[in-house]
Tab-separated table of C-alpha atoms in Angstrom:
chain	number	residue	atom	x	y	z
A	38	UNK	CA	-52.976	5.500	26.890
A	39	UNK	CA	-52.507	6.087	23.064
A	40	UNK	CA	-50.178	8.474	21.890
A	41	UNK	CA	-51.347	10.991	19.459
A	42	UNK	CA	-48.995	10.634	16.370
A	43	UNK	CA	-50.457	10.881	12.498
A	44	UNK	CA	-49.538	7.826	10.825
A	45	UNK	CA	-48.142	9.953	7.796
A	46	UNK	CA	-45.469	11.512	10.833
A	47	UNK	CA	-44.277	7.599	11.275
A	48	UNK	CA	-44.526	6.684	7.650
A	49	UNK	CA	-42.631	10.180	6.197
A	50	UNK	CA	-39.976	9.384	9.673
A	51	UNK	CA	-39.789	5.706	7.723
A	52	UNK	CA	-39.136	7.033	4.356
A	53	UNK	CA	-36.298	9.564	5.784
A	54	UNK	CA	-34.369	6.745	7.514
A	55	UNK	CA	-34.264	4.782	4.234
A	56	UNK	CA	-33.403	7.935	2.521
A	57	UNK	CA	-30.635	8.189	5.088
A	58	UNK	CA	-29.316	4.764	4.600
A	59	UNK	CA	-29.020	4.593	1.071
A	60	UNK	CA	-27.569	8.032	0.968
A	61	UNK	CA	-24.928	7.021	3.550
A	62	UNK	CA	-24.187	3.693	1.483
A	63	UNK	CA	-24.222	5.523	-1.752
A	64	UNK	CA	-21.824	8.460	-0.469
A	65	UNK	CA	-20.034	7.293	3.053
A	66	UNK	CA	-19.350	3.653	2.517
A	67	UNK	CA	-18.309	4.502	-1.564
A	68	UNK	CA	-15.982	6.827	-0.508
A	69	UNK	CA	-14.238	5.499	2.609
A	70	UNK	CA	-14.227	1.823	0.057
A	71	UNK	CA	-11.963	3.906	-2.548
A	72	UNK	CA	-10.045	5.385	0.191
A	73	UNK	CA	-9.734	1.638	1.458
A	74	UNK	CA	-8.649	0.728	-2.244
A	75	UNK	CA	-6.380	3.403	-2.587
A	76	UNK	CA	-4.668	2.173	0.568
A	77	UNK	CA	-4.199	-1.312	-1.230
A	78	UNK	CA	-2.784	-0.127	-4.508
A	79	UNK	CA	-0.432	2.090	-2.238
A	80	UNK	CA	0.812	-1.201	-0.269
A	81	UNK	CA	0.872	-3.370	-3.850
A	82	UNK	CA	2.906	-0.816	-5.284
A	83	UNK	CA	5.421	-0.440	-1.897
A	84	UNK	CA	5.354	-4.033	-2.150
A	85	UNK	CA	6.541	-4.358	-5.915
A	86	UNK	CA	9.752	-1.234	-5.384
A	87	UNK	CA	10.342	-3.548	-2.500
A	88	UNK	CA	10.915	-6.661	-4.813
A	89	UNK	CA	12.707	-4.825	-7.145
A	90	UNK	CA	14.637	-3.044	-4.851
A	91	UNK	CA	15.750	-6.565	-3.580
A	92	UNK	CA	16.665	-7.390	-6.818
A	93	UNK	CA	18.759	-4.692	-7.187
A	94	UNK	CA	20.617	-5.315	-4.258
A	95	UNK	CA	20.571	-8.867	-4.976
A	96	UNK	CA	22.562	-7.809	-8.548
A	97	UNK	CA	25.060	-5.469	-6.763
A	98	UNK	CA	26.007	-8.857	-4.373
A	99	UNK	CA	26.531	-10.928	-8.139
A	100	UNK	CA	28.441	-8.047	-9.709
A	101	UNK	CA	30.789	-7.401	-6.401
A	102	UNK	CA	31.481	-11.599	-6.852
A	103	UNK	CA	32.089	-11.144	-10.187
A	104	UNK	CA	34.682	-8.046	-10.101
A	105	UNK	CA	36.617	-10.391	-7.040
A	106	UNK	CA	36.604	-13.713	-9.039
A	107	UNK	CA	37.983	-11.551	-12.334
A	108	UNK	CA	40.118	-9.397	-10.615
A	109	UNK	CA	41.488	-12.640	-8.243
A	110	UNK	CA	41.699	-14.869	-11.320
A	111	UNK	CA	43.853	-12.004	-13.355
A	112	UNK	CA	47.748	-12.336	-12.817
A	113	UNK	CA	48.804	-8.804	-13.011
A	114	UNK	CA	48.444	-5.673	-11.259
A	115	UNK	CA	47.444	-4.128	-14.266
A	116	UNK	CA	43.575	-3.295	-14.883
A	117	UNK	CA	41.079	-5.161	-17.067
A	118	UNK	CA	40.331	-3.678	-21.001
A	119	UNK	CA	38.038	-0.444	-20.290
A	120	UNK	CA	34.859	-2.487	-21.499
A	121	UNK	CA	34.889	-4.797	-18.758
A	122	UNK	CA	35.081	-1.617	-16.415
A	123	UNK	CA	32.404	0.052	-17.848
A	124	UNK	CA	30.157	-2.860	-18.334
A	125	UNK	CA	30.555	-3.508	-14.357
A	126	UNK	CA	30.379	-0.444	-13.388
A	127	UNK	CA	28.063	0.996	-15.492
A	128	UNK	CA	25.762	1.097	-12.580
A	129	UNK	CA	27.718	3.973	-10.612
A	130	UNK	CA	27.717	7.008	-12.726
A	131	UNK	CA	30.734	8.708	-10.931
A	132	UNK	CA	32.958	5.499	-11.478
A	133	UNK	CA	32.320	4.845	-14.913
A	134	UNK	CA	35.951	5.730	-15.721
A	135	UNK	CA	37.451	3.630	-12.866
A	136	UNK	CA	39.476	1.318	-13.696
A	137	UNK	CA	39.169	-2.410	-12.189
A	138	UNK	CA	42.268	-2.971	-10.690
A	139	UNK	CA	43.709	-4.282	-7.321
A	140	UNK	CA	44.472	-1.110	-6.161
A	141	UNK	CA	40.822	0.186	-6.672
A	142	UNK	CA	39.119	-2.493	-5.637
A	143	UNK	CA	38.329	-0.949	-2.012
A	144	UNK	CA	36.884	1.745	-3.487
A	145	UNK	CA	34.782	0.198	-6.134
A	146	UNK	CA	33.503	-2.097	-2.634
A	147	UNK	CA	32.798	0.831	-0.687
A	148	UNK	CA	30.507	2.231	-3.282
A	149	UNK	CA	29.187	-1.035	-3.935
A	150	UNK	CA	28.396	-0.984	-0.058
A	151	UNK	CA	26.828	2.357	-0.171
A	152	UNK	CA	24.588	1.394	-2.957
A	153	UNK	CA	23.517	-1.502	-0.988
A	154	UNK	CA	23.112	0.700	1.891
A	155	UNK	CA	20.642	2.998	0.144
A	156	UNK	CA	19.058	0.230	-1.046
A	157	UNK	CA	18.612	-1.501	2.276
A	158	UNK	CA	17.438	2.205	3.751
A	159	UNK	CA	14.576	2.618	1.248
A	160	UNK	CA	13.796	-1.406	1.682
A	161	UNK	CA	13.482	-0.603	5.460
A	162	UNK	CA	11.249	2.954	4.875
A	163	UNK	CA	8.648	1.062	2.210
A	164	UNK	CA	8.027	-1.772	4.771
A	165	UNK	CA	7.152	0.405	7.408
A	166	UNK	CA	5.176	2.898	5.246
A	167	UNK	CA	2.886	-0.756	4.935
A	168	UNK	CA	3.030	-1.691	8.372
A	169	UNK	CA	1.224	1.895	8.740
A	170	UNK	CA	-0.802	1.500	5.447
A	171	UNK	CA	-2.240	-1.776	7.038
A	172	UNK	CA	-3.347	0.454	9.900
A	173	UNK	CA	-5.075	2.498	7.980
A	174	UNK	CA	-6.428	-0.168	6.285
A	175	UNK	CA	-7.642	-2.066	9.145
A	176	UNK	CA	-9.374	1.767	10.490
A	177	UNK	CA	-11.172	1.835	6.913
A	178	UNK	CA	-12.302	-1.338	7.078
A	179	UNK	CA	-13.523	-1.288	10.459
A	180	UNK	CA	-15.330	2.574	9.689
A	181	UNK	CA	-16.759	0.804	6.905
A	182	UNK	CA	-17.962	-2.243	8.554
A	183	UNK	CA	-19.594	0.200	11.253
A	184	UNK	CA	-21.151	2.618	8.429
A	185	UNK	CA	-23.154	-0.741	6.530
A	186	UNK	CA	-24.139	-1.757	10.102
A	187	UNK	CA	-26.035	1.483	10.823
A	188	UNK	CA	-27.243	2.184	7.279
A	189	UNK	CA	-28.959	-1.368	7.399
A	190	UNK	CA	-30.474	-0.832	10.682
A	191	UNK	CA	-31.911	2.596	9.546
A	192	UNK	CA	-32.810	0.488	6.514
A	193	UNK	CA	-34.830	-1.757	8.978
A	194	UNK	CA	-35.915	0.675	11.421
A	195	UNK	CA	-37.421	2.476	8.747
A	196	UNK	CA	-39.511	0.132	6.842
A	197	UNK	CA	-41.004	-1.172	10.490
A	198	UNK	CA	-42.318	2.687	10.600
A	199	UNK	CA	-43.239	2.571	7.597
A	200	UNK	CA	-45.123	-1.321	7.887
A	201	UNK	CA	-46.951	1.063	10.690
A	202	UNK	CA	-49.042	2.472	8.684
A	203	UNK	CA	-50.428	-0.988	8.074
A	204	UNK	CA	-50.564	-2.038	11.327
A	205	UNK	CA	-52.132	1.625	11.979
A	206	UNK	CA	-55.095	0.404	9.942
A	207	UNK	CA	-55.777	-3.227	10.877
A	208	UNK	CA	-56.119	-1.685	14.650
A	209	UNK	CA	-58.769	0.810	13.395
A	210	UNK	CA	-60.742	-1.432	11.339
């Protein structure tokens, strides 16, 4: 029993499917492989305020060190000359004018502490923003993967209706 279908029907249901799958490359895949490459700048750049945000912590550590060597190496309760101050605490806008003494040293460490404690809080919030940016990520990837999968079997699917044509005429002859 033959089925009745015009061979244009096949060939023009061909030519759609290829349509299909180089639309959905050209439009679906592009666009979920920026979104995918968005993703990655978003984790480089996490990464990078992570680094630095190390380092800044890192530099608060050296310059705590450095006010307990000066101010254990000095003889005297009395403070250090006001550039020394400033210079080490040039960092902490509300102690600028603090002078580095014995008797403030537990409050230049406490703010030293809290500055390491923000630090150590946004560390902690950009390395979990990229544990869920690597979920996303993987999701793209795996959309994408699944997209170029089906657009090259319509791909195929449609040129073997459209070789049917050909076959179409070798069985009339």
């Amino acid at each position: 029993m033959r089925i009745g279908i015009p061979t244009w029907v096949v060939v023009a249901t061909g030519l759609v499917l290829n349509i299909v799958a180089a639309l959905m490359t050209n439009f679906v895949i592009d666009d979920l492989g920026e979104q995918s490459a968005s993703v990655i700048e978003a984790q480089t750049n996490n990464n990078q305020l992570i680094q630095l945000s190390w380092q800044q912590l890192d530099a608060l550590e050296r310059r705590r060190e450095t006010i307990m060597v000066i101010l254990a190496v000095k003889p005297s309760m009395e403070s250090l000359p006001t550039i020394f101050g400033e210079r080490l605490l040039d960092s902490f806008t509300d102690m600028t004018n603090t002078a580095l003494t014995q008797h403030n040293m537990p409050l230049i460490m406490d703010k030293i502490d809290q500055q390491q404690d923000l630090l150590r809080n946004k560390i902690d919030t950009l390395y979990l923003d990229n544990l869920h940016l690597a979920d996303s990520h993987r999701e793209l990837s795996s959309n994408i993967s699944f997209f170029r999968n089906l657009a090259l079997f319509l791909q195929v699917l449609g040129l073997a209706l459209i070789m049917a044509r050909d076959l179409s005429r070798k069985r009339d002859q």
